[in-house]
Coordinates of C-alpha atoms in Angstrom, one line a residue:
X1 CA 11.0 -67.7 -70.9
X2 CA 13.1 -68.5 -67.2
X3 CA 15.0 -65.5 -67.8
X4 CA 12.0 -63.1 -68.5
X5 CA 9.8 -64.5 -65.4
X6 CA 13.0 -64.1 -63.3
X7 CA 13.5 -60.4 -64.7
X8 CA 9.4 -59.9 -63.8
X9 CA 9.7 -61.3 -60.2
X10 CA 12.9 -59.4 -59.8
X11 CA 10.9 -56.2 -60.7
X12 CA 7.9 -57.4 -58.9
X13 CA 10.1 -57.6 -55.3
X14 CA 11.8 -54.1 -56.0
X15 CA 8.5 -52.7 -56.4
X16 CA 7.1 -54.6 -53.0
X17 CA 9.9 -53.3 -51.6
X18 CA 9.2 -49.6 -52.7
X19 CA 6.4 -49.8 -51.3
X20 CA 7.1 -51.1 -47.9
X21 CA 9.5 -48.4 -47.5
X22 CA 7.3 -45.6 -48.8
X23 CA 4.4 -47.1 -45.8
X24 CA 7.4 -47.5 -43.5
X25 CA 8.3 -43.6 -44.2
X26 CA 4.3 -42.5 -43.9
X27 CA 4.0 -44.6 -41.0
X28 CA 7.1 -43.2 -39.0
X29 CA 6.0 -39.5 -40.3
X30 CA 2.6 -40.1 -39.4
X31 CA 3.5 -41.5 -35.5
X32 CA 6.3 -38.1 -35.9
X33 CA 3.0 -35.7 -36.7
X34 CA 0.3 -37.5 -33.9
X35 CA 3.9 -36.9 -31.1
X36 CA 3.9 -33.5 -32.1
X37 CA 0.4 -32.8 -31.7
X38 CA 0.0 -34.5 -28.9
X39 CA 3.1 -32.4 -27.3
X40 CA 1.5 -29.0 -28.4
X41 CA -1.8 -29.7 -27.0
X42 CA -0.1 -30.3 -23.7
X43 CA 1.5 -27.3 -23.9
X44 CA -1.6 -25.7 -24.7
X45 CA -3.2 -27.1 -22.0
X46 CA -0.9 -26.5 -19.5
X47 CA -0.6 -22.7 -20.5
X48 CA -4.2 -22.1 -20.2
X49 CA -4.1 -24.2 -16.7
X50 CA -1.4 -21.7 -15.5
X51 CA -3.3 -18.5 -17.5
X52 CA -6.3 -19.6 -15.4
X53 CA -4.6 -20.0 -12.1
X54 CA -3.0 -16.2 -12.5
X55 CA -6.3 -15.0 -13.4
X56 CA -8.1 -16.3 -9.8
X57 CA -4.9 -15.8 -7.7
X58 CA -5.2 -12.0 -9.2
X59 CA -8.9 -12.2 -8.3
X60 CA -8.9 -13.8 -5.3
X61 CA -8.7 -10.3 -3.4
X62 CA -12.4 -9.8 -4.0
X63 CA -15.6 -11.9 -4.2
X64 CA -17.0 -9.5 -7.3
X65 CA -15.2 -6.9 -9.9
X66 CA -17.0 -3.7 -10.2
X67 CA -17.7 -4.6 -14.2
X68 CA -19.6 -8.0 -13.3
X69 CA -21.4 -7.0 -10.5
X70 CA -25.0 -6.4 -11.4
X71 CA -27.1 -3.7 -11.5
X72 CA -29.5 -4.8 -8.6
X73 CA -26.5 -6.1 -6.5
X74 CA -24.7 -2.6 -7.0
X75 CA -27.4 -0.3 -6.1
X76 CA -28.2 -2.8 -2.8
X77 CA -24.1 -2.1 -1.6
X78 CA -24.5 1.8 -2.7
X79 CA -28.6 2.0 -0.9
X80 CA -29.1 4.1 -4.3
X81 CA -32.4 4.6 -6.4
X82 CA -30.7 5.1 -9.9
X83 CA -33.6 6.5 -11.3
X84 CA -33.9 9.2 -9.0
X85 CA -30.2 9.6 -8.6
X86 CA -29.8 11.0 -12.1
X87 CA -32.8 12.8 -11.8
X88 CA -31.6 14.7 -8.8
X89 CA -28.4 15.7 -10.9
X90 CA -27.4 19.1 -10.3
X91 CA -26.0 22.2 -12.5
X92 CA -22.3 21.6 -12.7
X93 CA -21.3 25.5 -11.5
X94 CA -23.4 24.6 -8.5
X95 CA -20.9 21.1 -7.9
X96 CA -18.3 23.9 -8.3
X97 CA -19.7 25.8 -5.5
X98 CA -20.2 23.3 -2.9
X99 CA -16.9 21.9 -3.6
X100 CA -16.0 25.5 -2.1
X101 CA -13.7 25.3 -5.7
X102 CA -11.5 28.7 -4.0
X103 CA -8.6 27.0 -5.3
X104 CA -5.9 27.7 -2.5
X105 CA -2.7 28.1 -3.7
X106 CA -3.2 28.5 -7.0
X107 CA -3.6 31.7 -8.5
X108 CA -6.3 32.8 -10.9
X109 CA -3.8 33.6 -14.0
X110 CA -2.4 30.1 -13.0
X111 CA -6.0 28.9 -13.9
X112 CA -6.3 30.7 -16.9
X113 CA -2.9 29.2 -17.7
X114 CA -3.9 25.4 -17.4
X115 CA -7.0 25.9 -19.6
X116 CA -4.8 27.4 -22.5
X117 CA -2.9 24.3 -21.9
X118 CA -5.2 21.8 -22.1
X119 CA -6.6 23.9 -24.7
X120 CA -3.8 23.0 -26.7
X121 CA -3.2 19.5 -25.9
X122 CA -6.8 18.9 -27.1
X123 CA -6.0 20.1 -30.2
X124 CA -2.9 18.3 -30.5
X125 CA -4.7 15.1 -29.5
X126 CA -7.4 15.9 -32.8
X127 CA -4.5 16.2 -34.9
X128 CA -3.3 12.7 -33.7
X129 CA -6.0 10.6 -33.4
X130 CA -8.8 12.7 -34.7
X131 CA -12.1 13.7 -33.4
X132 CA -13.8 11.4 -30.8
X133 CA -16.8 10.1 -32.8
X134 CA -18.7 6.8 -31.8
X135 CA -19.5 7.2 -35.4
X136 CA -15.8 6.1 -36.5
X137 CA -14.8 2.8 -36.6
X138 CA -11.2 3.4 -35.4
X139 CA -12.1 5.0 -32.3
X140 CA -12.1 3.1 -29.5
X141 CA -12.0 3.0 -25.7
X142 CA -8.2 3.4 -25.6
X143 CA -8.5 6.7 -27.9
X144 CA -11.0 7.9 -25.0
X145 CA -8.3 7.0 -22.5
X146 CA -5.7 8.8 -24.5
X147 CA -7.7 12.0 -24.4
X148 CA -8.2 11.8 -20.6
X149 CA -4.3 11.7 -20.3
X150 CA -3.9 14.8 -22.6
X151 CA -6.3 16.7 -20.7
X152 CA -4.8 15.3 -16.9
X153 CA -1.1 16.2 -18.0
X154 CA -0.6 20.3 -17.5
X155 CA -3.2 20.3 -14.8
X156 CA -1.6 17.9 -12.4
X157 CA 1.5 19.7 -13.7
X158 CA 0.9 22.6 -12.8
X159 CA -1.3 21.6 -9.6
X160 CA 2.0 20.4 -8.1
X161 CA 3.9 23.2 -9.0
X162 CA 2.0 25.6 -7.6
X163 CA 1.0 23.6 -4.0
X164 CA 4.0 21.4 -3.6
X165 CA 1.5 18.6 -2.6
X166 CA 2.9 14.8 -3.9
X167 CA 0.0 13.9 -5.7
X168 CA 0.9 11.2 -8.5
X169 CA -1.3 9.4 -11.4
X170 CA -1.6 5.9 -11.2
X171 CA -2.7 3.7 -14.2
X172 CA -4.7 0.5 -14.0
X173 CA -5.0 0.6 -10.1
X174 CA -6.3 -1.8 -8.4
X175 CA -9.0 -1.2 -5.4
X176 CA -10.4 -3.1 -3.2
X177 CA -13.4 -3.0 -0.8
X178 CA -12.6 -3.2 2.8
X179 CA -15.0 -6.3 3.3
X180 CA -13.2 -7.7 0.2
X181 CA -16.8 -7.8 -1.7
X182 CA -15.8 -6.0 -5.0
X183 CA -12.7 -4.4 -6.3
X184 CA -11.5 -4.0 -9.6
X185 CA -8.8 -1.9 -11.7
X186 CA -9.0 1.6 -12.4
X187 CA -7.6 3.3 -15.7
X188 CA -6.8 6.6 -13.4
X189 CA -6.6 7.2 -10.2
X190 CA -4.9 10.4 -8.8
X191 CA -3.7 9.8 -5.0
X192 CA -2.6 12.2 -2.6
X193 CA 0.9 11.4 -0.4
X194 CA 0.2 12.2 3.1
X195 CA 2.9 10.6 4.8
X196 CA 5.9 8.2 3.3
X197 CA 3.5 5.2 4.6
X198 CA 0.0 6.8 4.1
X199 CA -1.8 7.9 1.0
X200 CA -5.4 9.4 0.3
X201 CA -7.6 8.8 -2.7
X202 CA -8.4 11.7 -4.9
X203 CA -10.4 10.8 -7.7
X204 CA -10.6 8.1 -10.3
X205 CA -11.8 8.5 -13.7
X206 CA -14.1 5.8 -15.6
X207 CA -14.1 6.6 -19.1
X208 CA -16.4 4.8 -21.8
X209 CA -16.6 4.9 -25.6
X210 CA -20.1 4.7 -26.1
X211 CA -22.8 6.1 -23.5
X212 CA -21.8 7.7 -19.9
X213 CA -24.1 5.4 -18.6
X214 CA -22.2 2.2 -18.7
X215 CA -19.7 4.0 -16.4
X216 CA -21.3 5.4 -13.8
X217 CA -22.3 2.2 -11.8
X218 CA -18.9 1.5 -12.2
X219 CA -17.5 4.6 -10.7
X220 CA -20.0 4.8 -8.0
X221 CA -18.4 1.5 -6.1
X222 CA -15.1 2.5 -7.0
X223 CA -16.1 5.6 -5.0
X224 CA -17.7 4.0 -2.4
X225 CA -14.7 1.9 -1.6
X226 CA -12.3 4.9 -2.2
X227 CA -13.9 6.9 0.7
X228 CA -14.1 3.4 2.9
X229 CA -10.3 3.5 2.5
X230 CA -9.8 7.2 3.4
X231 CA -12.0 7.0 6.6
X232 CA -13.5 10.5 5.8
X233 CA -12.9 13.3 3.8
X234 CA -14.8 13.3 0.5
X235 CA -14.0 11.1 -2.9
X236 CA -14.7 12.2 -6.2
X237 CA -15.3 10.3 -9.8
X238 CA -15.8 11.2 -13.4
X239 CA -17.5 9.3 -16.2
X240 CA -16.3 10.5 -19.6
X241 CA -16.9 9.4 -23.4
X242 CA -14.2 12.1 -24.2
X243 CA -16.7 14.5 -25.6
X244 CA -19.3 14.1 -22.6
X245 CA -18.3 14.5 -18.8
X246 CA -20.0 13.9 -15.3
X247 CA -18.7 14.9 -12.0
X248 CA -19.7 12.5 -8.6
X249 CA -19.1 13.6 -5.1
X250 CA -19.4 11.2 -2.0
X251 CA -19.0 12.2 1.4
X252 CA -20.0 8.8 3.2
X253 CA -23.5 10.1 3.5
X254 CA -25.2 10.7 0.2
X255 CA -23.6 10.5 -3.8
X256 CA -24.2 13.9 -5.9
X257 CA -23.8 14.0 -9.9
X258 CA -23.8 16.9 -12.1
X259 CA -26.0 16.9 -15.7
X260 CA -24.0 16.7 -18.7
X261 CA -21.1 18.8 -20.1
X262 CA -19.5 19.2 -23.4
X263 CA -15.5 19.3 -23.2
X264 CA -15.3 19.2 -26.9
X265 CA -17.2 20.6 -29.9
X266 CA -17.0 19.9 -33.7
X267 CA -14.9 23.7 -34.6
X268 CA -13.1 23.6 -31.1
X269 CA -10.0 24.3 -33.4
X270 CA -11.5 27.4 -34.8
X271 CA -13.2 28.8 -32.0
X272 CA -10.6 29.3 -28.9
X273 CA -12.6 32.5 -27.5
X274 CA -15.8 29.4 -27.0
X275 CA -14.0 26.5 -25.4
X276 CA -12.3 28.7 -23.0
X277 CA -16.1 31.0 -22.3
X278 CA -18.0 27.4 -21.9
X279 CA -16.2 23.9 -22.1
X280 CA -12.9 24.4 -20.1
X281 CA -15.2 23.7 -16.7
X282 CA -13.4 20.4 -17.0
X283 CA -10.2 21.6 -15.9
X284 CA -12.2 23.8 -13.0
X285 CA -13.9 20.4 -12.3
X286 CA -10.4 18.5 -12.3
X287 CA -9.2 21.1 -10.0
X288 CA -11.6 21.5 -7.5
X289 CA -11.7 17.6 -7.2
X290 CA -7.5 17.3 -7.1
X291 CA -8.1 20.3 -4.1
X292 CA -11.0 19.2 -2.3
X293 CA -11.1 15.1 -2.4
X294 CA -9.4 12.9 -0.3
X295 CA -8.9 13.0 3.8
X296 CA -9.8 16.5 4.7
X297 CA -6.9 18.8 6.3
X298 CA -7.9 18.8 9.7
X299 CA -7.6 14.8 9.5
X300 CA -4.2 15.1 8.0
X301 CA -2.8 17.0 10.8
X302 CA -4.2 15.0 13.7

């Protein structure tokens, strides 16, 4: 009987003592686990702390961006009527024509050229990344984006080629308004080298997946600041979906938008003779922006 109550305390302690070092092993795994925690929420915290910090240093150059500010607010700055403003569009042959589009330097089977150019790239683009239909579920803004590109390349090509002007594409640019009230960054913004410490504003580009709309507030202070920069001259903007375009002209007095146009259609691949008869004004459009915008001559040479 001693030996078998000896033999059941003896198990009885080995299993106390399993037990104590199984709590022990939770206990020190559990205080391991709460450390680690603890450390990665500090981490976390501190990363969104310094995130947060970048984000108002890079925002600190301007009170509002051009995306947040309202529509109220924006048409106050700009002294615009947005109703009337796109009812007062014009044709966009008769923007040509007051941009005085006699593209000097560049010769008229240069022109021809470009459009069978960006004729191709167009096509190429299709291939790629396939028509631009809100309807699809892949396309996105950055497919809209991409399109612009292939349409931008072989005119500014060319366009330097032929005039020897220094005119360079600049990608996520930011502007700023001279009173430091808005700014924001632009996907393209073409810019004219006048001097090795001086350049002019051309044109920017706001381009949208859904409705042209959404853009064109957008584009209009863009603009507005643009020409504030240059100190004359005349600034130009386009608001595209890819498919849809619209051309804006300021000249410090009074904005001017054309209606509507098509750059693409559904058989565009099938039916050259159309696109180059009635949707290559783009690259005209393009052109007599790159040629006309910025500081005017006469400044440059004073």
């Amino acid at each position: 009987m001693a030996n078998w109550i000896r033999s059941f305390l003896c198990l009885s302690t080995n299993r106390i003592s399993s037990v104590s070092r199984l709590n022990t092993k939770r206990i020190h795994s559990f205080r391991t686990f709460s450390s680690t925690m603890e450390h990665f929420y500090a981490k976390k915290k501190l990363l969104e702390s310094s995130t947060n910090l970048k984000s108002t240093k890079r925002n600190k150059k301007w009170e509002t961006s051009y995306s947040k500010m309202s529509q109220t607010a924006a048409l106050e700055r700009l002294g615009l009527d947005m109703q009337k403003f796109d009812q007062s569009s014009i044709p966009v042959q008769r923007m040509l024509s007051e941009a005085k589009c006699e593209i000097e330097g560049i010769r008229a089977n240069t022109v021809d050229a470009m459009k069978e150019k960006v004729y191709a790239r167009i096509l190429e683009y299709i291939q790629i990344e396939g028509y631009p239909s809100e309807a699809s579920i892949w396309f996105k803004e950055v497919n809209v984006n991409d399109l612009v590109l292939y349409i931008l390349g072989p005119i500014l090509f060319d366009f330097q080629k032929e005039t020897g002007r220094e005119i360079k594409l600049r990608r996520e640019m930011e502007l700023v308004s001279s009173d430091s009230q808005t700014g924001g960054f632009e996907e393209f913004v073409i810019v004219d080298t006048i001097s090795t410490t001086e350049t002019s504003f051309l044109l920017i580009i706001e381009s949208k997946r859904t409705t042209l709309g959404h853009g064109i507030r957008q584009c209009l202070l863009a603009m507005y600041d643009m020409f504030s920069y240059n100190q004359g001259g005349k600034a130009y903007g386009f608001v595209t979906t890819g498919e849809l375009w619209r051309m804006i002209q300021y000249d410090g007095t009074k904005f001017q938008m054309t209606e509507t146009f098509h750059c693409l259609f559904g058989e565009i691949g099938q039916e050259k003779g159309r696109w180059m008869e009635e949707f290559s004004v783009v690259v005209e459009c393009i052109l007599a922006a790159l040629q006309s915008g910025g500081i005017a001559k006469k400044d440059k040479q004073v």
